[in-house]
Structure formats: structure tokens, C-alpha cells
Amino acid sequence: MRPFHRLRPARVSLRWKIAALAAATAFLVVAAVGVLVHLWTAQDIRGRAEAQAFNTVYSAMTTYRRTGTLIDGAELDPAELPAALRRPADGVRHVAHDGHVEGNVGPTVWAAQRTAGPDSPVLAVRVNMSSDLHELRRLDVSMALASLVALAAAAPLAVYGAGLLARRLRRVSETAGRISAGDLDARTGPTEGGDEVADIAATVDLMADSLSRRLRTERQFTADVAHELRTPVGGLLAAADLLPRGETEDLLRARVRDLRGLVEDLLEISRLDAGAERPVRDRVPLGAVVSEAVVRTGLDTQVIVTAPAVTAPADADPRDSDTAPHGSGTAPAGATVETDPRRLERIVGNLVVNAHRHGDTPVRVTVEGRTVVVRDHGPGFPRDLLVDGPRRFHTGAAGRGSGHGLGLTIALGQARLLGAELRFGNAPDGGAVATLRLPA
């Protein structure tokens, strides 16, 4: 399990963004088509009504001048005639719509022409467009319903298409996340499409290949250097033991031991990087193992082991319980876990040594259930360690003292090998807090 997480703000999936954009585009297209169809149909209705009115008034005028009678639909000076047509020019046909506004598509179109001289009556014909306008309204409703149906059909298709793209991008993102978490063998592989997403996937794979080669080269170099230094450092330590007792001999021996510890740490990291380590599991009392690990450090550290809650039978003897009473001088063994005790001791010992070396006293180790918490009261872990995790040969902050940064790196590697979760944080009232949770 990955022990470090970056807080990410809430975000909307690319799938829904693309789907919303496609739906909005479809809506705009449908609305534009609907408006254009409405305007074109209304103009067509108006044109046909005007043409019918002109033709009818022409026929009515011809009949009236020949026979003096009016055909059906023709009237002389009708009372409803719009004011714009009451004084038409002689011999010229005019058209107007109800509402007296030119271009307004009303329910009625009038066409008029004066029968003779300036004072002669006006012959007018009225064409009712109510049925055509009713059909226009029905067309608008049909267009709206068809648009909604089309939009309802297009939206799932847009979501599906956007989902295909989002899944391909998510696959690339997951691969990049696995690489950043340390899985150098993660690859996206060939992706369909041959588009920009495929180019991104191929680029990520090429980056992973290059990064993997470089890291393997560096790890191999570290392992080779540590292996080559092991023999001469052992010789130095043996030679230091032959020196006469004194302050110089003690100082030299301490420095040689530090150098040997560094070489052993490098070799251990190399084995962890290479995957050569295998845990040897056993069922052990967690509290006892942690207490023993703290004692081996030789550092003044308080250990608090919380006894697990045990429901005993009603007739059981309290003296048979594994939980020692408080103040008895015997620490409870804690929960029984299945793990590699040697590696568990290594993790706890490194955390305690790091707390004393880079933090401040008091240092407290708390065991509760399957969780081990190591806390100091120093300046706390630096921010980059909390975000990116421990890095070898990097302590992170001058306030936490000097060191080569391998202790936490080894602890994290051993925790991953055990399937445990190791998290680093800072207490609200100050101090670094390392939390180890063993798997159930």
C-alpha cells in the first residue's frame, strides 16, 4: 500500500466535461436549426399569403370592371380595412397585414386597389392565415420535441464516446501513478486509436523505460560499491582492534564502525531494491517484539503496550490471562501477529534511532492492537518527506540534524516487504510521528 498521498481538490471527470460540451453543442445546433426553420417557414407563409391576396384582388378587379359584380371574398371599402390601404394610389395594388406594421406576420393579409378615380371605392381582399400559423406553431412544437429526442439520444452517445477517451487517459494516468509509487515495471502498452492519447501512452512508456534503466544502473553501482567496501572496512575494524587502548583508538574504532554500518545499510537497501529479500513469518507477540527492539537500541525510550481486549469465559481464572495488571512491572505482550520478527525489530529500531538522532526527548513508542507509533518531541518531519517519503542520503531539514537518510528508507522498504503500512506525520503540538500498521 502506498504510504504517501497528495491532497487533490475535488474535480469533475473529463468524461462528463466532454459529454456536457457535446450536449451543449448539440443543444445550440438544434436551437439554431429550430429558429432558422421557424423564420423560413414564417416567411414562406407570408409570401404565399401575399401572392394569394395579389392574385385574388387582380381577379376581383377584372371581374368588377367587366360585370360590376364582386367575386367571393372581395369587398368595397370594408370597415376592417387597415388605414394604410384606405388611400391606395390609382391602379396600384397594395398589401398590408393586421397590426399596421410592415413585416409583421399577423393572422390576416389584405390586398387593395382603387376601382377608378381618386374618390372611387377601394376594392379589398382578405386572406386569412390562421390555419397556416397554427401549422407553424405545430411545427415549432414538433421541432422542439424532435430536438429533445435527438438530444436525449445524443447525450448517452456523447457520454459513451467521452468514456472511451477518459478510460484510455485514466489508463495512462494509472500507469504514471504506479511508476511514481515505485513500480518501475508498469507500462501502458499499445493503445488503440493512433491519436494523441496513444502518443501520450507511448511517451510515458518510453519515460518509464529510461527511468528504469537509470535507476537500475544507480542501484547496481550502489550495490557494487557497498560490496567492494565491505572487505576493506572489515579489515579496518580488525586493525583498529589491534591498536593500543586510548582516546585515538576509541575515536578511530567508532568511525570505522559507523562506516561499516553505512556499508551494511547500503547492502540492505540494494537487496530490497533487487527484490532478493524474503520474509520468514512467525506468530509473535507484537508488544514483546517491539519492547525487545527498543531495548536493543540502548536508548532511553518509553514503551507503552496496550493489552488487547479479550473476552474470557465466565469460569476462567483471571491469572490465566495474558494481560498483566497495571503496575505489576510486567508489560503486556500485546496482540499476536504473524510477521517476520527480525524485520519488525529492524523497522522499530530504525524509527527509534531516527527519533533520538533527529528529534528530541522524550521518545515514546506505543503499541495498540496491530499498530506501532513512534513519536519524538523535536522539530518534526520536513514537508518534503511528508509529501514524497524518505530519500536516501537526504535528511530533509537542517533542524533535524545530520545523517545519511538510510534509516527511514530501510524501514519503509522492510515495511513494504512485510505488507505493512508505514506513514510519517507531525503531531499538532510538535514532534515527529511514525505510524506502522501491520496487516491483519
Short mmCIF file of C-alpha atoms in Angstrom, two decimals:
data_model
loop_
_atom_site.label_atom_id
_atom_site.label_comp_id
_atom_site.label_asym_id
_atom_site.label_seq_id
_atom_site.Cartn_x
_atom_site.Cartn_y
_atom_site.Cartn_z
CA MET A 1 0.00 0.00 0.00
CA ARG A 2 1.30 3.40 -0.88
CA PRO A 3 2.12 5.33 2.33
CA PHE A 4 2.10 8.85 0.93
CA HIS A 5 -0.78 10.78 -0.62
CA ARG A 6 -1.10 14.24 -2.11
CA LEU A 7 -4.32 16.04 -1.33
CA ARG A 8 -6.19 16.70 -4.56
CA PRO A 9 -9.05 19.15 -4.92
CA ALA A 10 -12.42 17.85 -5.98
CA ARG A 11 -12.54 17.68 -9.74
CA VAL A 12 -15.03 16.89 -12.47
CA SER A 13 -14.20 13.90 -14.65
CA LEU A 14 -13.06 14.62 -18.20
CA ARG A 15 -15.76 12.23 -19.33
CA TRP A 16 -18.52 14.47 -18.01
CA LYS A 17 -16.83 17.62 -19.26
CA ILE A 18 -16.73 16.24 -22.80
CA ALA A 19 -20.28 14.94 -22.52
CA ALA A 20 -21.52 18.31 -21.25
CA LEU A 21 -19.69 20.11 -24.07
CA ALA A 22 -21.18 17.74 -26.66
CA ALA A 23 -24.66 18.17 -25.17
CA ALA A 24 -24.32 21.95 -25.12
CA THR A 25 -23.11 21.94 -28.74
CA ALA A 26 -25.99 19.73 -29.80
CA PHE A 27 -28.44 21.99 -27.97
CA LEU A 28 -27.07 25.09 -29.69
CA VAL A 29 -27.21 23.41 -33.10
CA VAL A 30 -30.77 22.23 -32.50
CA ALA A 31 -31.83 25.67 -31.28
CA ALA A 32 -30.22 27.39 -34.28
CA VAL A 33 -31.89 24.97 -36.71
CA GLY A 34 -35.24 25.44 -34.98
CA VAL A 35 -35.01 29.24 -35.20
CA LEU A 36 -33.98 29.11 -38.86
CA VAL A 37 -36.81 26.71 -39.74
CA HIS A 38 -39.31 28.89 -37.89
CA LEU A 39 -38.16 32.07 -39.65
CA TRP A 40 -38.04 30.42 -43.08
CA THR A 41 -41.49 28.86 -42.66
CA ALA A 42 -43.00 32.11 -41.39
CA GLN A 43 -41.52 33.99 -44.35
CA ASP A 44 -42.87 31.36 -46.72
CA ILE A 45 -46.36 31.62 -45.19
CA ARG A 46 -46.28 35.37 -45.52
CA GLY A 47 -45.07 35.24 -49.13
CA ARG A 48 -47.73 32.74 -50.16
CA ALA A 49 -50.46 34.75 -48.43
CA GLU A 50 -49.36 37.97 -50.13
CA ALA A 51 -49.22 36.27 -53.51
CA GLN A 52 -52.68 34.83 -52.99
CA ALA A 53 -54.01 38.23 -51.95
CA PHE A 54 -52.48 39.95 -55.02
CA ASN A 55 -53.86 37.33 -57.38
CA THR A 56 -57.30 37.44 -55.81
CA VAL A 57 -57.57 41.23 -55.91
CA TYR A 58 -56.43 41.18 -59.55
CA SER A 59 -59.14 38.68 -60.47
CA ALA A 60 -61.74 40.55 -58.42
CA MET A 61 -60.84 43.87 -60.07
CA THR A 62 -61.06 42.35 -63.55
CA THR A 63 -64.50 40.87 -62.82
CA TYR A 64 -65.75 44.02 -61.16
CA ARG A 65 -64.77 46.25 -64.09
CA ARG A 66 -66.30 43.90 -66.64
CA THR A 67 -69.52 42.92 -64.85
CA GLY A 68 -69.80 45.31 -61.94
CA THR A 69 -70.09 42.39 -59.53
CA LEU A 70 -67.82 41.19 -56.73
CA ILE A 71 -66.42 37.72 -56.53
CA ASP A 72 -66.45 35.80 -53.27
CA GLY A 73 -64.07 37.31 -50.76
CA ALA A 74 -63.88 40.76 -52.39
CA GLU A 75 -65.30 43.82 -50.62
CA LEU A 76 -65.65 47.52 -51.29
CA ASP A 77 -64.35 49.81 -48.56
CA PRO A 78 -64.64 47.21 -45.78
CA ALA A 79 -64.68 48.64 -42.26
CA GLU A 80 -61.83 46.35 -41.12
CA LEU A 81 -59.51 47.57 -43.86
CA PRO A 82 -56.17 48.76 -42.38
CA ALA A 83 -55.67 52.52 -42.51
CA ALA A 84 -52.57 52.09 -44.69
CA LEU A 85 -54.78 50.75 -47.53
CA ARG A 86 -57.66 53.23 -47.38
CA ARG A 87 -55.84 55.69 -49.71
CA PRO A 88 -54.04 53.50 -52.24
CA ALA A 89 -52.65 55.07 -55.39
CA ASP A 90 -54.76 54.74 -58.53
CA GLY A 91 -54.20 51.49 -60.41
CA VAL A 92 -51.65 50.14 -57.91
CA ARG A 93 -52.24 47.10 -55.74
CA HIS A 94 -51.05 47.30 -52.16
CA VAL A 95 -50.75 44.76 -49.38
CA ALA A 96 -50.81 45.14 -45.60
CA HIS A 97 -51.02 42.94 -42.54
CA ASP A 98 -53.08 43.26 -39.43
CA GLY A 99 -51.32 45.38 -36.83
CA HIS A 100 -50.33 48.05 -39.42
CA VAL A 101 -46.62 47.10 -39.07
CA GLU A 102 -44.88 46.15 -42.29
CA GLY A 103 -43.34 42.72 -42.00
CA ASN A 104 -45.49 41.61 -39.09
CA VAL A 105 -46.98 38.20 -39.77
CA GLY A 106 -50.48 38.59 -38.43
CA PRO A 107 -53.47 36.29 -38.94
CA THR A 108 -54.74 38.29 -41.95
CA VAL A 109 -53.24 39.73 -45.12
CA TRP A 110 -55.11 42.48 -47.02
CA ALA A 111 -54.67 43.45 -50.66
CA ALA A 112 -56.44 46.54 -52.02
CA GLN A 113 -56.76 48.56 -55.23
CA ARG A 114 -58.84 51.64 -56.07
CA THR A 115 -61.56 50.82 -58.59
CA ALA A 116 -61.36 54.04 -60.63
CA GLY A 117 -60.60 57.69 -59.82
CA PRO A 118 -59.27 59.25 -56.65
CA ASP A 119 -62.66 59.23 -54.95
CA SER A 120 -63.75 55.79 -56.12
CA PRO A 121 -64.22 52.98 -53.65
CA VAL A 122 -61.38 50.66 -52.72
CA LEU A 123 -61.72 47.01 -53.62
CA ALA A 124 -60.08 44.84 -50.95
CA VAL A 125 -59.44 41.16 -50.49
CA ARG A 126 -58.61 39.49 -47.21
CA VAL A 127 -56.60 36.27 -46.88
CA ASN A 128 -56.77 34.55 -43.51
CA MET A 129 -53.51 32.86 -42.41
CA SER A 130 -54.79 31.40 -39.13
CA SER A 131 -54.61 27.82 -40.35
CA ASP A 132 -51.07 28.32 -41.69
CA LEU A 133 -49.94 29.97 -38.46
CA HIS A 134 -51.49 27.13 -36.50
CA GLU A 135 -49.46 24.72 -38.58
CA LEU A 136 -46.38 26.84 -37.86
CA ARG A 137 -46.99 26.50 -34.14
CA ARG A 138 -47.41 22.76 -34.55
CA LEU A 139 -44.16 22.69 -36.50
CA ASP A 140 -42.43 24.56 -33.68
CA VAL A 141 -43.72 22.04 -31.14
CA SER A 142 -42.67 19.15 -33.38
CA MET A 143 -39.22 20.67 -33.80
CA ALA A 144 -38.89 21.12 -30.04
CA LEU A 145 -39.94 17.53 -29.35
CA ALA A 146 -37.68 16.18 -32.08
CA SER A 147 -34.81 18.26 -30.68
CA LEU A 148 -35.35 16.87 -27.20
CA VAL A 149 -35.47 13.33 -28.53
CA ALA A 150 -32.31 13.90 -30.55
CA LEU A 151 -30.60 15.45 -27.55
CA ALA A 152 -31.68 12.55 -25.34
CA ALA A 153 -30.27 10.11 -27.88
CA ALA A 154 -27.07 12.08 -28.45
CA ALA A 155 -26.26 12.59 -24.76
CA PRO A 156 -25.69 8.87 -23.99
CA LEU A 157 -23.62 8.53 -27.15
CA ALA A 158 -21.55 11.54 -26.08
CA VAL A 159 -21.11 10.06 -22.60
CA TYR A 160 -20.09 6.71 -24.09
CA GLY A 161 -17.62 8.28 -26.52
CA ALA A 162 -16.19 10.51 -23.83
CA GLY A 163 -15.95 7.47 -21.55
CA LEU A 164 -13.80 5.65 -24.09
CA LEU A 165 -11.39 8.58 -24.20
CA ALA A 166 -11.46 9.02 -20.43
CA ARG A 167 -10.72 5.33 -19.86
CA ARG A 168 -7.70 5.50 -22.15
CA LEU A 169 -6.42 8.60 -20.38
CA ARG A 170 -7.12 7.03 -16.99
CA ARG A 171 -5.09 4.01 -18.01
CA VAL A 172 -2.13 6.26 -18.82
CA SER A 173 -2.64 8.15 -15.55
CA GLU A 174 -2.74 4.93 -13.52
CA THR A 175 0.46 3.75 -15.17
CA ALA A 176 2.20 7.04 -14.36
CA GLY A 177 0.93 6.79 -10.77
CA ARG A 178 2.29 3.25 -10.41
CA ILE A 179 5.66 4.40 -11.76
CA SER A 180 5.77 7.31 -9.31
CA ALA A 181 4.91 4.87 -6.50
CA GLY A 182 7.96 2.79 -7.35
CA ASP A 183 6.63 0.16 -9.76
CA LEU A 184 9.25 0.55 -12.47
CA ASP A 185 7.81 -2.35 -14.48
CA ALA A 186 4.43 -0.65 -15.01
CA ARG A 187 3.67 0.07 -18.66
CA THR A 188 0.61 1.30 -20.51
CA GLY A 189 1.30 -0.89 -23.52
CA PRO A 190 -0.06 -0.38 -27.02
CA THR A 191 -3.29 1.63 -27.18
CA GLU A 192 -5.80 1.73 -29.97
CA GLY A 193 -6.64 4.85 -31.91
CA GLY A 194 -3.29 6.10 -33.17
CA ASP A 195 -4.15 9.56 -31.86
CA GLU A 196 -2.74 11.97 -29.27
CA VAL A 197 -3.70 9.66 -26.38
CA ALA A 198 -1.69 6.84 -27.96
CA ASP A 199 1.24 9.25 -28.33
CA ILE A 200 1.00 10.17 -24.64
CA ALA A 201 0.90 6.49 -23.64
CA ALA A 202 3.93 5.70 -25.78
CA THR A 203 5.81 8.69 -24.31
CA VAL A 204 5.02 7.57 -20.74
CA ASP A 205 6.28 4.06 -21.53
CA LEU A 206 9.48 5.45 -23.05
CA MET A 207 9.98 7.65 -19.99
CA ALA A 208 9.45 4.63 -17.73
CA ASP A 209 11.96 2.58 -19.72
CA SER A 210 14.58 5.33 -19.48
CA LEU A 211 13.91 5.88 -15.76
CA SER A 212 14.06 2.15 -15.07
CA ARG A 213 17.40 1.81 -16.84
CA ARG A 214 18.89 4.73 -14.94
CA LEU A 215 17.65 3.53 -11.56
CA ARG A 216 18.85 0.01 -12.19
CA THR A 217 22.26 1.39 -13.14
CA GLU A 218 22.41 3.51 -9.99
CA ARG A 219 21.25 0.63 -7.78
CA GLN A 220 23.78 -1.72 -9.32
CA PHE A 221 26.50 0.86 -8.78
CA THR A 222 25.47 1.29 -5.13
CA ALA A 223 25.43 -2.47 -4.58
CA ASP A 224 28.82 -2.92 -6.24
CA VAL A 225 30.39 -0.10 -4.21
CA ALA A 226 28.95 -1.44 -0.94
CA HIS A 227 30.10 -4.96 -1.73
CA GLU A 228 33.61 -3.81 -2.62
CA LEU A 229 33.86 -1.69 0.54
CA ARG A 230 32.71 -4.47 2.84
CA THR A 231 36.03 -6.34 2.87
CA PRO A 232 38.37 -3.36 3.40
CA VAL A 233 36.07 -1.92 6.07
CA GLY A 234 36.14 -5.27 7.87
CA GLY A 235 39.91 -5.17 7.67
CA LEU A 236 39.98 -1.66 9.08
CA LEU A 237 37.83 -2.72 12.01
CA ALA A 238 40.11 -5.69 12.71
CA ALA A 239 43.17 -3.44 12.51
CA ALA A 240 41.57 -0.93 14.87
CA ASP A 241 41.13 -3.68 17.45
CA LEU A 242 44.94 -4.17 17.42
CA LEU A 243 45.69 -0.55 18.30
CA PRO A 244 46.69 0.26 21.88
CA ARG A 245 43.90 1.46 24.11
CA GLY A 246 43.40 5.19 24.18
CA GLU A 247 41.30 8.10 23.02
CA THR A 248 42.63 7.91 19.48
CA GLU A 249 41.85 4.20 19.23
CA ASP A 250 38.30 4.69 20.52
CA LEU A 251 37.65 7.52 18.07
CA LEU A 252 39.05 5.53 15.14
CA ARG A 253 37.09 2.43 16.09
CA ALA A 254 33.86 4.44 16.36
CA ARG A 255 34.39 5.95 12.91
CA VAL A 256 35.17 2.56 11.39
CA ARG A 257 32.05 1.10 12.97
CA ASP A 258 29.99 3.96 11.53
CA LEU A 259 31.49 3.25 8.13
CA ARG A 260 30.71 -0.45 8.45
CA GLY A 261 27.11 0.39 9.45
CA LEU A 262 26.78 2.59 6.38
CA VAL A 263 28.08 -0.18 4.13
CA GLU A 264 25.68 -2.70 5.70
CA ASP A 265 22.78 -0.28 5.20
CA LEU A 266 23.70 0.17 1.54
CA LEU A 267 23.86 -3.59 1.05
CA GLU A 268 20.46 -3.99 2.73
CA ILE A 269 18.92 -1.32 0.51
CA SER A 270 20.43 -2.99 -2.53
CA ARG A 271 18.85 -6.31 -1.58
CA LEU A 272 15.49 -4.62 -1.01
CA ASP A 273 15.70 -2.85 -4.36
CA ALA A 274 16.60 -6.06 -6.13
CA GLY A 275 13.70 -7.96 -4.51
CA ALA A 276 16.12 -10.52 -3.10
CA GLU A 277 14.70 -10.35 0.43
CA ARG A 278 12.01 -12.81 1.59
CA PRO A 279 10.28 -12.55 4.95
CA VAL A 280 10.31 -15.51 7.35
CA ARG A 281 6.97 -15.25 9.10
CA ASP A 282 6.08 -16.46 12.56
CA ARG A 283 3.34 -15.77 15.10
CA VAL A 284 4.82 -13.50 17.75
CA PRO A 285 3.50 -11.13 20.44
CA LEU A 286 3.79 -7.66 18.95
CA GLY A 287 4.38 -5.86 22.24
CA ALA A 288 7.22 -8.17 23.26
CA VAL A 289 8.96 -7.88 19.90
CA VAL A 290 8.71 -4.07 19.95
CA SER A 291 9.97 -3.88 23.54
CA GLU A 292 12.93 -6.09 22.66
CA ALA A 293 13.72 -3.93 19.62
CA VAL A 294 13.72 -0.77 21.75
CA VAL A 295 15.97 -2.39 24.36
CA ARG A 296 18.47 -3.36 21.63
CA THR A 297 18.87 0.30 20.64
CA GLY A 298 20.21 1.12 24.13
CA LEU A 299 18.37 4.47 24.01
CA ASP A 300 16.12 5.89 26.72
CA THR A 301 12.71 5.28 25.21
CA GLN A 302 9.34 4.83 26.88
CA VAL A 303 7.33 1.83 25.65
CA ILE A 304 3.57 1.66 26.20
CA VAL A 305 1.84 -1.58 25.21
CA THR A 306 -1.94 -1.57 25.35
CA ALA A 307 -3.28 -5.02 26.09
CA PRO A 308 -5.76 -6.35 23.53
CA ALA A 309 -9.36 -6.66 24.58
CA VAL A 310 -10.02 -10.32 25.43
CA THR A 311 -13.43 -11.74 26.33
CA ALA A 312 -12.76 -14.53 28.80
CA PRO A 313 -15.25 -17.24 29.79
CA ALA A 314 -17.22 -16.63 32.96
CA ASP A 315 -15.50 -19.51 34.80
CA ALA A 316 -11.98 -18.62 33.64
CA ASP A 317 -9.25 -17.89 36.16
CA PRO A 318 -8.04 -14.25 35.83
CA ARG A 319 -4.50 -15.49 36.50
CA ASP A 320 -4.57 -17.35 33.16
CA SER A 321 -4.96 -14.11 31.18
CA ASP A 322 -2.09 -12.87 29.01
CA THR A 323 -2.79 -9.31 30.09
CA ALA A 324 -0.76 -8.25 33.07
CA PRO A 325 -2.34 -5.83 35.56
CA HIS A 326 -1.16 -2.24 35.51
CA GLY A 327 1.69 -1.53 37.89
CA SER A 328 2.76 -5.16 38.09
CA GLY A 329 6.09 -4.46 36.43
CA THR A 330 5.38 -6.83 33.54
CA ALA A 331 4.37 -5.18 30.28
CA PRO A 332 1.52 -6.86 28.40
CA ALA A 333 2.56 -8.80 25.32
CA GLY A 334 0.04 -7.05 23.10
CA ALA A 335 -1.65 -8.58 20.09
CA THR A 336 -0.27 -11.69 18.44
CA VAL A 337 0.71 -11.06 14.83
CA GLU A 338 2.10 -13.15 12.00
CA THR A 339 5.19 -11.39 10.69
CA ASP A 340 8.95 -11.58 10.37
CA PRO A 341 10.18 -10.62 13.88
CA ARG A 342 13.72 -9.81 12.71
CA ARG A 343 12.49 -7.35 10.11
CA LEU A 344 9.94 -5.91 12.53
CA GLU A 345 12.73 -5.28 15.03
CA ARG A 346 14.74 -3.63 12.27
CA ILE A 347 11.87 -1.26 11.45
CA VAL A 348 11.19 -0.30 15.07
CA GLY A 349 14.89 0.08 15.85
CA ASN A 350 15.45 2.39 12.88
CA LEU A 351 12.45 4.52 13.82
CA VAL A 352 13.61 4.83 17.43
CA VAL A 353 17.20 5.66 16.45
CA ASN A 354 15.93 8.24 13.95
CA ALA A 355 13.71 9.81 16.63
CA HIS A 356 16.63 10.17 19.04
CA ARG A 357 19.13 11.29 16.39
CA HIS A 358 16.97 13.84 14.59
CA GLY A 359 14.23 14.60 17.14
CA ASP A 360 14.18 15.33 20.84
CA THR A 361 13.26 13.53 24.03
CA PRO A 362 11.05 12.18 25.37
CA VAL A 363 10.68 9.48 22.74
CA ARG A 364 7.61 7.29 23.19
CA VAL A 365 6.69 4.01 21.48
CA THR A 366 3.04 3.00 21.73
CA VAL A 367 1.72 -0.44 20.74
CA GLU A 368 -2.03 -0.77 20.35
CA GLY A 369 -3.55 -3.70 18.52
CA ARG A 370 -1.56 -4.11 15.28
CA THR A 371 -0.34 -0.51 15.29
CA VAL A 372 3.04 0.77 16.49
CA VAL A 373 3.51 4.52 16.92
CA VAL A 374 6.94 6.11 17.46
CA ARG A 375 6.86 9.75 18.49
CA ASP A 376 9.50 12.26 19.47
CA HIS A 377 9.24 15.90 20.58
CA GLY A 378 11.65 17.51 18.13
CA PRO A 379 11.06 19.80 15.14
CA GLY A 380 9.06 17.16 13.28
CA PHE A 381 9.48 15.68 9.81
CA PRO A 382 10.21 18.14 6.99
CA ARG A 383 7.48 18.86 4.49
CA ASP A 384 9.18 17.20 1.52
CA LEU A 385 9.49 13.93 3.47
CA LEU A 386 5.78 14.03 4.33
CA VAL A 387 4.93 14.57 0.66
CA ASP A 388 7.46 12.39 -1.18
CA GLY A 389 8.61 9.98 1.51
CA PRO A 390 12.16 9.37 2.78
CA ARG A 391 15.04 9.59 0.34
CA ARG A 392 18.44 8.06 0.79
CA PHE A 393 21.25 10.47 1.69
CA HIS A 394 18.72 13.22 2.35
CA THR A 395 17.59 14.18 5.84
CA GLY A 396 15.28 16.95 4.60
CA ALA A 397 15.91 19.72 7.13
CA ALA A 398 18.88 21.12 8.99
CA GLY A 399 16.76 21.36 12.13
CA ARG A 400 16.65 17.56 12.36
CA GLY A 401 20.39 17.17 12.46
CA SER A 402 22.80 15.38 10.15
CA GLY A 403 22.62 11.86 8.79
CA HIS A 404 22.64 9.81 5.60
CA GLY A 405 18.88 9.26 5.45
CA LEU A 406 19.09 5.48 5.06
CA GLY A 407 17.34 4.52 8.29
CA LEU A 408 13.85 5.61 7.25
CA THR A 409 14.44 4.32 3.71
CA ILE A 410 15.26 0.85 5.09
CA ALA A 411 12.29 0.98 7.48
CA LEU A 412 9.95 1.81 4.61
CA GLY A 413 11.41 -0.94 2.41
CA GLN A 414 11.12 -3.55 5.15
CA ALA A 415 7.54 -2.45 5.91
CA ARG A 416 6.57 -2.92 2.28
CA LEU A 417 8.21 -6.34 2.31
CA LEU A 418 6.03 -7.30 5.29
CA GLY A 419 2.90 -5.89 3.64
CA ALA A 420 2.66 -3.28 6.38
CA GLU A 421 1.78 0.39 6.07
CA LEU A 422 4.28 2.97 7.32
CA ARG A 423 3.15 6.60 7.49
CA PHE A 424 5.01 9.71 8.58
CA GLY A 425 3.41 12.78 10.09
CA ASN A 426 3.76 15.54 12.66
CA ALA A 427 1.85 15.90 15.90
CA PRO A 428 -0.30 19.04 16.31
CA ASP A 429 1.66 20.06 19.40
CA GLY A 430 5.04 19.36 17.78
CA GLY A 431 7.18 16.32 17.17
CA ALA A 432 7.51 13.67 14.50
CA VAL A 433 5.12 10.71 14.45
CA ALA A 434 5.82 7.45 12.59
CA THR A 435 2.89 5.00 12.45
CA LEU A 436 3.36 1.34 11.48
CA ARG A 437 0.23 -0.73 10.81
CA LEU A 438 0.75 -4.45 10.36
CA PRO A 439 -1.62 -6.35 8.09
CA ALA A 440 -4.37 -8.49 9.58
#
